[in-house]
XYZ file of C-alpha atoms in Angstrom:
739
model
C -11.102 -22.663 10.408
C -13.742 -23.113 7.465
C -12.107 -20.350 5.559
C -13.030 -21.344 1.489
C -15.811 -22.231 0.054
C -13.453 -25.759 -1.153
C -13.117 -26.438 2.071
C -16.456 -24.945 3.521
C -17.934 -27.873 0.959
C -21.016 -30.239 3.029
C -19.699 -33.495 3.641
C -22.867 -34.368 2.893
C -25.014 -32.793 -0.191
C -28.898 -33.965 -1.649
C -27.274 -34.371 -4.913
C -23.333 -35.806 -4.810
C -21.980 -36.715 -1.271
C -17.934 -36.360 -1.196
C -17.360 -39.602 0.789
C -20.700 -42.003 0.061
C -23.778 -40.356 2.171
C -23.490 -43.084 4.957
C -19.773 -42.263 5.598
C -20.424 -38.405 5.365
C -23.465 -40.106 8.328
C -21.288 -40.925 10.713
C -18.737 -38.347 10.645
C -21.627 -35.769 10.599
C -23.086 -37.557 13.989
C -20.752 -39.545 16.093
C -17.150 -37.569 14.892
C -19.242 -33.986 14.520
C -17.547 -33.243 10.675
C -19.490 -32.179 8.931
C -17.775 -29.929 6.037
C -14.459 -30.814 4.030
C -12.646 -27.812 6.270
C -14.459 -30.093 9.235
C -12.200 -33.563 8.188
C -8.584 -31.729 7.440
C -9.047 -30.591 10.940
C -9.165 -33.566 12.293
C -5.912 -34.750 12.898
C -4.432 -38.059 13.905
C -4.011 -38.925 17.447
C -0.779 -41.186 16.861
C 1.148 -42.533 13.887
C 2.541 -46.481 13.988
C 5.332 -46.524 12.245
C 5.320 -50.219 9.518
C 8.203 -51.615 11.058
C 7.015 -51.584 14.447
C 4.269 -52.490 16.513
C 1.913 -50.717 18.796
C 2.125 -51.655 22.635
C -0.374 -54.286 22.837
C 0.800 -54.124 27.328
C -0.153 -51.337 27.679
C -4.154 -51.414 26.152
C -6.697 -49.368 28.365
C -9.622 -51.656 28.587
C -12.643 -50.487 27.579
C -11.942 -48.301 24.714
C -12.216 -48.177 21.124
C -8.699 -48.956 19.947
C -6.830 -49.108 16.810
C -3.914 -51.537 16.983
C -1.130 -52.075 14.239
C 0.503 -55.854 14.577
C 1.306 -59.491 13.434
C -0.790 -62.887 13.389
C 1.100 -65.566 15.818
C -1.420 -68.218 15.361
C -4.975 -68.993 14.949
C -7.307 -71.627 15.813
C -10.595 -72.781 14.353
C -12.996 -74.530 17.660
C -16.120 -75.985 17.323
C -18.489 -76.254 20.125
C -22.020 -77.146 21.023
C -24.581 -74.672 21.451
C -28.217 -73.516 21.535
C -27.815 -72.374 18.356
C -25.170 -75.420 17.131
C -26.343 -78.180 19.386
C -24.758 -80.355 16.773
C -21.831 -79.650 17.852
C -21.410 -77.205 14.827
C -20.814 -73.439 16.635
C -17.721 -72.780 15.004
C -14.909 -70.115 17.526
C -12.293 -68.615 15.095
C -9.421 -67.383 18.166
C -6.539 -65.574 16.913
C -3.335 -64.690 18.954
C -1.876 -61.353 17.940
C 1.363 -60.259 18.896
C 3.799 -56.820 19.690
C 6.583 -58.167 20.833
C 5.396 -56.701 24.539
C 2.428 -58.229 24.145
C -0.243 -60.721 22.997
C -3.472 -59.807 22.445
C -6.411 -62.829 22.023
C -9.269 -61.837 18.803
C -12.586 -64.314 18.543
C -14.531 -64.042 16.065
C -17.983 -66.639 15.629
C -20.421 -67.977 13.541
C -20.306 -67.187 9.896
C -17.853 -64.267 10.776
C -14.582 -66.680 11.659
C -14.583 -67.496 7.408
C -13.555 -64.297 6.257
C -10.214 -63.786 9.012
C -9.598 -67.757 9.017
C -9.170 -67.348 5.268
C -6.980 -63.529 5.669
C -5.658 -64.170 9.265
C -2.579 -66.452 8.697
C 0.492 -67.206 10.859
C 2.618 -63.505 9.644
C 0.558 -61.764 8.500
C -0.236 -57.953 9.596
C -2.588 -56.156 9.704
C -5.052 -53.170 11.485
C -7.364 -54.640 13.791
C -9.746 -51.859 15.940
C -12.527 -52.877 18.754
C -13.879 -52.538 22.394
C -10.618 -53.974 24.442
C -12.925 -56.642 27.330
C -11.631 -59.364 29.677
C -12.910 -62.797 29.204
C -11.409 -65.581 31.804
C -9.096 -61.942 32.616
C -6.882 -62.277 29.829
C -7.362 -58.913 27.691
C -9.375 -60.213 23.669
C -11.213 -58.062 21.005
C -14.411 -60.033 19.956
C -15.726 -59.688 16.268
C -12.231 -56.401 15.543
C -12.458 -55.008 12.023
C -9.384 -55.149 10.611
C -6.912 -53.904 7.982
C -4.537 -56.174 5.831
C -0.721 -54.301 5.297
C 0.187 -56.184 2.092
C 3.307 -55.770 1.153
C 1.309 -54.697 -2.405
C 3.716 -51.688 -3.868
C 0.712 -50.201 -5.893
C -2.055 -49.907 -2.901
C 1.102 -49.269 0.676
C 2.207 -46.421 -1.716
C -1.297 -45.329 -2.774
C -3.047 -45.585 1.263
C -0.107 -45.365 3.648
C 1.748 -43.003 1.901
C 5.257 -43.373 3.193
C 5.782 -45.981 6.445
C 3.807 -43.712 9.047
C 0.551 -44.963 9.163
C -1.705 -42.228 10.438
C -4.005 -43.853 13.529
C -7.487 -41.092 13.772
C -9.462 -40.336 16.859
C -12.189 -42.723 15.663
C -15.763 -44.429 16.919
C -17.338 -48.767 16.478
C -18.685 -47.547 14.034
C -16.326 -45.602 11.732
C -12.460 -47.616 11.832
C -9.819 -45.196 12.553
C -8.365 -46.498 8.047
C -11.511 -45.654 6.622
C -11.110 -41.654 8.257
C -7.720 -41.756 6.778
C -9.067 -43.185 2.952
C -11.820 -40.535 3.596
C -8.989 -37.666 4.214
C -6.449 -39.118 1.807
C -9.871 -38.313 -0.097
C -10.208 -34.142 0.573
C -6.543 -34.106 0.403
C -5.722 -32.080 -2.106
C -8.377 -29.319 -1.542
C -5.908 -28.802 0.777
C -3.904 -26.554 -1.202
C -6.669 -24.016 -0.824
C -6.316 -23.204 3.141
C -6.329 -19.689 3.270
C -3.764 -18.819 5.859
C -4.873 -16.689 9.282
C -1.264 -16.317 10.880
C 0.055 -12.774 9.343
C 3.100 -13.248 6.766
C 5.451 -11.499 8.841
C 4.507 -13.960 12.505
C 4.549 -17.257 10.222
C 8.195 -16.860 9.046
C 9.788 -14.252 11.894
C 8.961 -17.691 13.400
C 9.687 -20.387 10.939
C 6.493 -21.664 10.915
C 5.751 -23.707 7.542
C 2.428 -22.323 5.872
C -1.365 -23.983 6.311
C -1.711 -25.678 3.477
C 1.631 -28.175 3.953
C 0.807 -28.116 8.222
C -2.411 -29.688 6.650
C -0.532 -32.415 4.105
C 2.506 -33.401 7.114
C -0.282 -34.230 9.449
C -2.093 -35.986 7.092
C 0.571 -37.932 4.985
C 4.047 -37.353 6.773
C 7.238 -39.278 5.298
C 9.589 -38.735 8.233
C 8.838 -37.593 12.066
C 10.522 -34.217 10.629
C 6.825 -33.851 9.012
C 5.332 -34.616 11.327
C 6.737 -32.130 14.291
C 5.981 -28.677 11.316
C 3.054 -29.732 11.242
C 2.143 -29.896 14.838
C 3.932 -26.691 16.115
C 2.712 -24.492 13.224
C -1.126 -26.539 13.872
C -0.901 -25.134 16.761
C 0.285 -21.827 16.994
C -2.723 -21.528 14.837
C -4.486 -22.378 18.170
C -3.287 -21.004 20.321
C -2.959 -17.524 18.490
C -6.484 -17.243 16.968
C -7.727 -18.065 20.724
C -5.494 -14.980 22.176
C -7.129 -12.680 19.473
C -10.519 -13.020 20.264
C -9.527 -13.103 23.896
C -8.092 -9.928 23.297
C -10.173 -8.209 21.102
C -12.764 -8.790 24.474
C -10.008 -6.848 26.361
C -9.936 -3.997 23.968
C -13.787 -3.520 23.536
C -13.199 -3.839 27.105
C -10.567 -1.121 27.968
C -12.953 0.845 25.608
C -15.719 1.363 27.715
C -16.403 3.890 30.004
C -15.957 3.104 33.953
C -16.270 5.969 36.998
C -13.014 6.092 38.142
C -13.841 4.772 41.796
C -10.684 7.103 44.586
C -10.776 6.263 48.373
C -11.334 9.385 50.440
C -7.992 9.841 52.132
C -9.724 9.585 55.807
C -11.938 7.114 55.098
C -14.136 4.182 55.665
C -10.985 2.345 53.818
C -8.762 4.469 56.467
C -10.959 4.078 59.484
C -11.360 -0.066 58.535
C -7.576 -0.507 58.116
C -6.806 1.015 61.593
C -9.222 -1.518 63.558
C -7.361 -4.598 61.722
C -5.893 -6.547 64.687
C -3.004 -7.788 62.188
C -1.156 -6.752 60.227
C -1.461 -7.424 55.864
C 0.296 -9.708 54.640
C 2.868 -8.236 51.952
C 1.285 -10.357 49.026
C -2.200 -8.834 50.377
C -0.902 -5.725 49.888
C 0.653 -6.035 46.637
C -2.609 -7.059 45.053
C -4.166 -4.135 46.616
C -2.038 -1.454 44.795
C -3.557 -3.815 41.580
C -7.082 -3.431 42.158
C -6.994 0.070 43.826
C -4.668 0.548 40.395
C -7.761 -0.577 38.277
C -10.564 1.295 40.591
C -9.197 4.284 39.116
C -8.998 4.438 35.821
C -12.206 5.559 33.427
C -12.559 2.135 32.263
C -13.410 -0.932 33.571
C -11.758 -3.740 35.634
C -12.009 -7.450 34.945
C -9.574 -9.351 36.997
C -9.093 -12.576 38.354
C -8.020 -13.211 42.131
C -7.098 -16.523 42.534
C -5.103 -17.620 45.982
C -5.286 -20.210 47.712
C -7.581 -21.714 50.069
C -7.473 -19.627 53.114
C -5.108 -17.076 51.602
C -7.464 -14.245 53.069
C -8.832 -13.378 49.208
C -12.109 -12.904 51.186
C -10.121 -9.500 53.071
C -8.341 -7.645 49.386
C -12.113 -7.843 48.168
C -13.970 -6.237 51.437
C -11.365 -3.400 51.380
C -12.099 -2.733 47.902
C -15.305 -3.097 47.728
C -14.373 -0.184 51.320
C -12.617 2.157 49.023
C -15.381 1.971 46.509
C -17.900 2.813 48.782
C -15.148 5.703 50.048
C -15.615 7.187 46.459
C -19.532 7.339 47.024
C -20.746 3.673 45.913
C -21.905 0.708 46.367
C -20.186 -2.949 46.321
C -22.151 -6.214 45.647
C -20.500 -9.151 46.636
C -22.190 -12.732 44.356
C -21.526 -16.010 46.510
C -22.424 -20.070 44.813
C -24.738 -20.377 48.370
C -26.832 -19.564 51.180
C -24.889 -20.653 53.741
C -21.802 -18.939 51.533
C -23.620 -15.259 51.255
C -24.408 -15.839 55.276
C -21.104 -16.441 56.068
C -19.264 -13.746 54.517
C -21.769 -11.268 55.381
C -21.310 -12.466 59.682
C -17.148 -12.087 58.668
C -17.671 -9.684 57.667
C -19.731 -7.484 59.583
C -18.117 -9.181 61.956
C -14.315 -7.579 60.274
C -16.560 -4.675 60.378
C -17.833 -4.158 63.823
C -19.268 -0.062 63.899
C -18.569 0.640 60.447
C -21.623 -1.283 58.995
C -23.342 -0.138 61.313
C -24.028 3.414 58.825
C -27.628 5.375 59.620
C -27.357 3.434 64.043
C -26.605 3.860 67.086
C -23.307 3.982 67.503
C -22.654 3.455 64.428
C -19.150 5.659 63.420
C -18.866 8.674 61.769
C -17.318 7.053 58.479
C -19.600 4.299 58.417
C -22.372 2.276 55.931
C -25.107 0.130 55.848
C -24.282 -3.858 55.285
C -27.319 -5.842 53.704
C -27.696 -9.236 53.070
C -30.053 -9.903 50.404
C -30.937 -13.975 49.700
C -33.584 -16.259 47.540
C -35.580 -17.259 51.472
C -35.746 -14.431 53.228
C -39.011 -13.684 54.830
C -40.734 -10.630 52.671
C -39.677 -8.051 54.910
C -36.580 -8.019 55.068
C -35.950 -8.035 51.447
C -38.301 -4.868 51.260
C -35.876 -3.066 53.403
C -32.506 -4.838 51.581
C -34.056 -3.845 48.570
C -34.598 -0.145 50.327
C -31.430 0.295 51.534
C -30.306 -0.496 47.755
C -31.941 2.396 46.102
C -31.857 4.664 48.390
C -27.670 4.502 48.473
C -28.407 3.874 52.135
C -26.388 -0.009 51.883
C -23.201 0.792 50.283
C -22.278 -3.003 50.400
C -24.549 -5.900 49.857
C -23.961 -9.366 49.960
C -25.786 -12.367 48.452
C -26.840 -15.483 46.043
C -27.873 -14.688 42.080
C -31.078 -13.032 43.679
C -28.810 -9.789 43.761
C -29.215 -10.802 39.675
C -33.181 -10.461 39.661
C -35.208 -7.228 37.943
C -36.468 -5.704 40.675
C -33.116 -5.431 42.258
C -32.215 -2.115 41.749
C -28.720 -0.238 42.615
C -28.201 4.032 43.645
C -24.773 3.968 42.012
C -23.556 0.185 41.810
C -19.494 0.859 41.150
C -17.570 -3.021 41.694
C -19.097 -6.560 41.777
C -17.115 -8.960 43.983
C -18.259 -12.314 42.032
C -16.946 -15.411 44.306
C -15.499 -19.159 43.207
C -16.247 -17.699 39.383
C -16.859 -21.602 38.247
C -20.564 -21.399 40.690
C -21.349 -18.431 38.206
C -22.922 -18.760 35.110
C -21.333 -15.647 32.509
C -25.255 -14.635 31.565
C -25.052 -13.700 35.182
C -22.033 -11.874 35.767
C -23.932 -9.819 32.577
C -27.199 -9.074 34.377
C -25.542 -7.793 37.577
C -22.773 -5.643 35.233
C -26.188 -4.521 34.058
C -26.934 -2.602 36.407
C -24.303 0.070 36.806
C -25.517 3.649 35.561
C -22.475 2.804 33.784
C -19.831 -0.893 33.312
C -19.004 -1.296 37.012
C -14.756 -2.976 37.841
C -15.671 -6.217 37.693
C -13.443 -9.058 40.881
C -13.693 -12.252 39.797
C -12.668 -14.874 43.551
C -11.694 -18.644 42.569
C -9.504 -20.670 45.485
C -9.120 -22.915 43.083
C -6.154 -22.532 42.206
C -5.120 -21.634 37.980
C -2.396 -22.973 36.010
C -0.869 -20.297 34.405
C -1.655 -20.970 31.165
C -4.916 -22.236 31.532
C -6.044 -18.553 33.384
C -4.866 -17.166 30.413
C -7.357 -19.464 27.948
C -9.712 -19.800 29.729
C -10.122 -15.845 31.487
C -7.869 -14.130 29.194
C -9.865 -11.407 28.549
C -8.908 -11.140 33.084
C -5.939 -9.742 34.163
C -4.367 -12.125 36.364
C -4.110 -11.310 40.637
C -2.687 -14.465 43.044
C -1.668 -14.104 46.519
C 0.253 -16.999 47.405
C 1.182 -16.536 51.040
C -1.116 -17.413 53.756
C -1.602 -15.576 56.416
C 0.163 -16.023 59.891
C -0.955 -17.859 62.194
C -2.405 -20.004 60.248
C -1.169 -24.031 60.677
C -0.265 -26.942 58.682
C -2.387 -29.647 57.382
C -1.458 -33.451 57.616
C -3.056 -35.422 55.271
C -3.390 -38.850 55.040
C -4.402 -42.133 52.684
C -7.250 -44.448 54.104
C -7.268 -47.859 52.842
C -9.902 -49.019 54.575
C -10.884 -52.899 51.804
C -7.368 -53.440 52.264
C -6.758 -52.257 55.688
C -9.820 -51.641 57.828
C -8.346 -51.335 60.256
C -6.416 -47.576 59.477
C -10.933 -46.843 59.738
C -11.325 -47.643 63.050
C -7.987 -45.618 63.997
C -9.871 -42.808 61.763
C -12.547 -42.294 63.742
C -10.085 -42.591 67.473
C -8.644 -39.642 65.726
C -11.545 -37.427 65.032
C -12.520 -38.795 69.088
C -8.975 -37.539 69.817
C -9.239 -34.162 68.184
C -13.297 -33.494 70.234
C -11.928 -34.597 73.926
C -9.044 -32.188 73.126
C -11.653 -29.555 72.676
C -11.700 -28.891 69.522
C -14.165 -30.131 65.112
C -14.192 -32.198 62.656
C -16.031 -32.357 59.285
C -16.980 -36.001 58.405
C -17.382 -35.429 54.074
C -19.846 -37.882 51.930
C -20.603 -37.765 47.814
C -24.297 -37.540 48.446
C -27.180 -36.603 50.955
C -29.570 -39.789 50.901
C -32.688 -38.980 50.855
C -33.290 -39.466 46.952
C -35.728 -41.478 45.736
C -34.345 -44.284 42.996
C -34.762 -43.907 39.710
C -36.265 -47.291 38.685
C -34.573 -46.315 35.218
C -31.064 -47.195 37.095
C -32.715 -50.142 38.718
C -33.275 -51.706 35.937
C -30.693 -51.642 34.591
C -28.494 -55.239 34.600
C -24.868 -55.147 35.728
C -22.306 -57.643 35.960
C -20.088 -58.625 39.122
C -17.762 -55.903 38.481
C -19.761 -53.276 37.515
C -22.052 -53.713 41.496
C -18.137 -54.742 43.015
C -17.139 -51.161 40.867
C -19.928 -49.290 41.316
C -21.875 -49.375 44.747
C -23.647 -46.319 44.957
C -21.314 -43.171 47.312
C -21.478 -43.435 50.926
C -24.411 -40.954 52.143
C -24.423 -38.296 54.653
C -27.461 -39.225 56.769
C -26.502 -43.198 56.526
C -22.959 -41.825 57.746
C -24.473 -39.465 60.031
C -26.418 -42.526 61.715
C -23.927 -45.253 61.692
C -21.567 -43.231 63.092
C -23.428 -42.098 66.437
C -25.284 -45.227 66.806
C -20.952 -46.946 66.124
C -16.931 -45.142 66.466
C -18.716 -42.151 67.376
C -21.416 -42.158 70.090
C -22.060 -40.572 72.450
C -20.473 -36.826 70.564
C -22.498 -34.311 69.171
C -23.363 -35.533 65.542
C -25.438 -33.217 63.187
C -25.636 -33.087 59.772
C -25.643 -30.998 57.023
C -26.632 -30.877 53.372
C -28.468 -28.475 50.345
C -31.531 -29.855 50.483
C -32.303 -28.831 53.810
C -34.388 -25.391 54.266
C -31.708 -21.986 54.144
C -33.321 -21.434 58.417
C -31.878 -25.139 59.995
C -28.760 -25.389 57.386
C -28.146 -21.768 59.025
C -28.861 -22.793 62.002
C -26.162 -26.283 62.252
C -23.961 -23.630 60.464
C -23.752 -21.015 64.334
C -24.186 -23.914 66.258
C -21.238 -25.847 64.655
C -19.589 -21.831 64.729
C -20.408 -21.806 68.607
C -18.843 -25.496 69.056
C -21.570 -26.607 70.783
C -21.766 -29.998 67.575
C -18.391 -31.664 67.375
C -18.750 -33.499 64.629
C -20.986 -32.162 61.010
C -21.978 -34.267 58.755
C -21.528 -32.820 55.207
C -21.390 -32.943 51.692
C -19.499 -30.194 49.828
C -22.044 -27.288 50.761
C -18.432 -26.236 53.586
C -16.533 -26.667 50.196
C -16.539 -22.926 49.791
C -15.784 -20.486 52.333
C -16.895 -22.249 55.686
C -14.532 -20.824 58.592
C -14.316 -22.884 62.012
C -10.428 -22.251 63.069
C -12.088 -24.784 65.473
C -13.005 -27.733 63.265
C -9.297 -29.603 62.698
C -10.175 -32.260 61.102
C -12.434 -34.350 58.405
C -12.854 -37.225 57.135
C -13.681 -37.127 53.895
C -15.435 -40.984 52.902
C -15.243 -42.539 48.857
C -12.557 -40.067 48.544
C -12.146 -41.281 44.737
C -15.509 -39.527 44.329
C -14.627 -36.187 43.929
C -11.882 -34.472 42.038
C -8.213 -33.516 43.027
C -8.892 -29.789 43.031
C -12.042 -30.422 45.482
C -10.394 -32.384 47.375
C -7.881 -29.394 48.032
C -10.762 -27.051 48.929
C -12.306 -29.307 51.207
C -9.274 -29.758 53.187
C -8.704 -26.224 53.445
C -12.025 -26.167 55.593
C -9.439 -27.495 59.064
C -5.856 -25.752 59.890
C -7.432 -22.722 59.970
C -6.780 -21.882 63.883
C -3.337 -22.311 65.509
C -3.914 -26.260 65.598
C -2.066 -27.903 63.385
C -4.684 -29.947 61.096
C -5.645 -33.411 59.528
C -7.161 -34.522 57.011
C -8.293 -38.588 55.874
C -9.135 -39.494 52.534
C -11.229 -42.823 52.897
C -11.055 -44.965 50.011
C -11.438 -48.722 48.858
C -9.596 -47.823 45.620
C -7.539 -51.059 45.326
C -3.268 -49.844 45.469
C -2.502 -49.232 41.600
C -5.616 -47.531 40.228
C -5.503 -44.817 39.179
C -7.493 -43.130 41.545
C -5.812 -43.840 44.807
C -2.457 -42.551 42.759
C -4.787 -39.413 42.305
C -5.947 -39.124 46.390
C -1.081 -39.870 47.622
C -1.292 -37.110 44.921
C -3.298 -34.986 46.959
C -1.763 -36.485 49.946
C 1.589 -35.404 49.345
C 1.672 -31.695 48.839
C -0.884 -28.423 49.756
C 0.947 -26.896 47.283
C -2.573 -25.867 45.338
C -1.004 -25.064 41.878
C 1.109 -27.621 41.995
C -2.460 -30.488 41.965
C -3.995 -28.150 39.644
C -1.187 -28.814 37.348
C -1.029 -32.733 37.730
C -5.035 -32.265 38.030
C -5.414 -31.018 34.227
C -2.817 -34.323 32.734
C -4.954 -36.552 33.928
C -7.762 -35.218 33.518
C -8.200 -34.056 29.432
C -8.148 -30.230 28.532
C -11.297 -30.411 27.589
C -13.164 -31.289 30.489
C -10.651 -28.882 32.617
C -11.970 -26.146 30.112
C -14.712 -26.784 30.406
C -17.658 -24.483 29.776
C -15.069 -21.705 29.825
C -13.552 -23.140 26.231
C -17.218 -23.367 25.065
C -16.125 -19.559 23.724
C -13.860 -21.625 20.874
C -15.006 -23.668 17.788
C -13.497 -26.707 18.214
C -12.036 -27.505 22.001
C -8.160 -27.353 21.908
C -7.082 -29.904 19.174
C -2.779 -30.194 19.189
C -2.296 -27.674 21.933
C -1.783 -29.282 25.249
C -2.691 -26.191 28.059
C 0.571 -27.609 30.022
C 3.081 -28.507 27.744
C 2.514 -25.378 25.856
C 2.605 -22.534 27.812
C 5.145 -20.942 26.138
C 3.350 -20.826 23.330
C 0.158 -19.676 24.698
C 2.436 -16.733 26.805
C 4.124 -15.840 23.137
C 0.940 -16.149 21.242
C -1.114 -13.682 24.302
C 1.482 -11.139 23.223
C 1.681 -11.438 19.228
C -2.121 -11.278 19.516
C -2.242 -8.053 21.903
C 0.497 -7.048 19.957
C -1.522 -7.465 16.805
C -5.524 -6.255 18.292
C -3.334 -2.590 19.651
C -2.489 -1.964 15.399
C -6.103 -3.178 14.246
C -8.110 -3.940 15.990
C -10.607 -4.305 13.661
C -8.222 -6.866 11.520
C -8.724 -4.406 8.767
C -5.459 -5.045 7.037
C -5.775 -8.824 8.104
C -8.992 -10.535 6.282
C -7.750 -14.178 6.312
C -7.093 -13.775 10.286
C -10.621 -11.754 9.952
C -12.320 -15.484 8.015
C -10.592 -17.450 11.012
C -11.823 -15.406 13.521
C -15.486 -16.046 12.202
C -15.443 -19.943 11.444
C -14.186 -19.915 15.209
C -16.643 -17.760 16.688
C -19.637 -17.712 15.611
C -22.887 -14.819 16.554
C -23.375 -17.295 20.358
C -20.259 -17.596 21.392
C -18.962 -13.957 20.803
C -21.558 -13.124 22.657
C -20.199 -16.408 25.244
C -16.511 -14.196 25.512
C -18.509 -10.672 25.603
C -19.861 -11.979 28.507
C -17.451 -13.632 29.744
């Protein structure tokens, strides 16, 4: 939020640099800091107290760290080497301690002289470097260091108080150098214009922005840090929520054709055919959707539901309601396999209601057409004609639906399956095909914690399906530690055989296909022995299928399915599997979403540690879809204490997708989870933690909605307007608009 000329001043200028050209260059290239304002918003990651020391016991491997510690001892060794054959090589080993653990520092050659003089036992300093292992001990080789002298002038001037800020740093620029640069520009913080409206700030007891910036960079007490962080979290949450509230407000002004189903039309006929009752959740969410469809501005709704909670049924009823009202509905699926599957299951569910214009079609029937990139020319022409004339009420397809040639008679509803696989531009292009903006329903089976939904999909209203339909079976999940206990893996294959003998089927999922060309550049790179063990290539579908056919699953009918197969072949494989002709399907994650084979009861996921938590949960949702209980085995070679094993343990211990998505979010950084969707924000969130700060985000959303309702153009809040412009430059404003 570079709000004012003083804060917009570049750190690097041809005539005078605020910091010195070399430092400014590193800041721009490695930390993305270009202006004085950027630098002031580069907040400390944590603080060290002068009297206390870092936990050396918890240092992460291969990361660049900054520690504050005391020298316990220092020894100079001489040795012979190629460069110093007469035993003149010098190595300085310094041991530092913090009470919790010890860490070895090493300096070589000419680099030993200065530290040998300065790092005497008892000296305290800040050390920065990359943690590595040598002889099974953690060490920093040639760390940069800054002595913490007791010189009163130095400490008051440079470190201001007992709390030492530790900044996110890089190997090229240590934390204390960033700290010194920030001290240089800190006086300009007084000129920061406050984006929060006074009434909001005072009502919530938040400190003004200039004070928050001073307190976060130069705190005297822990309370200062708390004050500053609370205030800066509000800034991030509020400005982002204002951006989203303005989107919702603008969408509410757009015209749309209200779509109310005819009283005794297609929807009534469809409901009468259903062999089961809808769950309470499905009925509630359907009501929310029908209310939205009946208004004269476009619906923007996110429907999230557990794997198998019946989202497709809810979406189909919405599509039928729109067809009833004289419009057309389009459903976008991320892959051809999925589009074909949706088409098949929707036609089956509708029966004669899907045979509009055909002999035997019911009176209220419509046509359901499929449109994918690999269709033959004649079938494609036919489908396009049905869309243009309005003969087809429902079309299901991949992004082929978005091409310019595709014209609709009257597009009233767009349903997007699996949000995270569709680009914003693609949704936008499809929306542009209606005479007026169509209603939009986005479905996702990846459960999204409430706060992420408010942050990432903040311009969509959210509906949640949290009950499973009757007749769904529980899924037992277990981790199979293949390296520690190879007999567990043998037992896993026995279990697959048992399921097949009982008349069921199984999936085996692998991370890659196996026919990739070896990249010569990759293989040319030298790897350490640890790398080799750690990073063997992920198991591949083609290899595993081959080994299983010749080994533990000999005699069973095993087929493979992956993304590089010809669409017709993929479809044929899926049909044989669905018909029960194939016992075991060895596949990549192409089966992750939407594949529905109720007779498949077991799934073995090879190298499960190579998949994310949400992805494992998605995959597991493919079994247990019928009346027989499901079994999911997560095979891994990772050691017991590793984070990867803990992650798999978490997946095995719960079937609650919302619980898992919280775990996922806590383990990955927010930035990864928010991914592209968060690129509507000028900076990824810095102090706001999406899970922990749920309350702030919810309150900020309420405040933002009220502010925008009262003053959509923010005419009376120029400082907020400026902050918003900084958050959303041209391209990102577009991004949110398309979202």
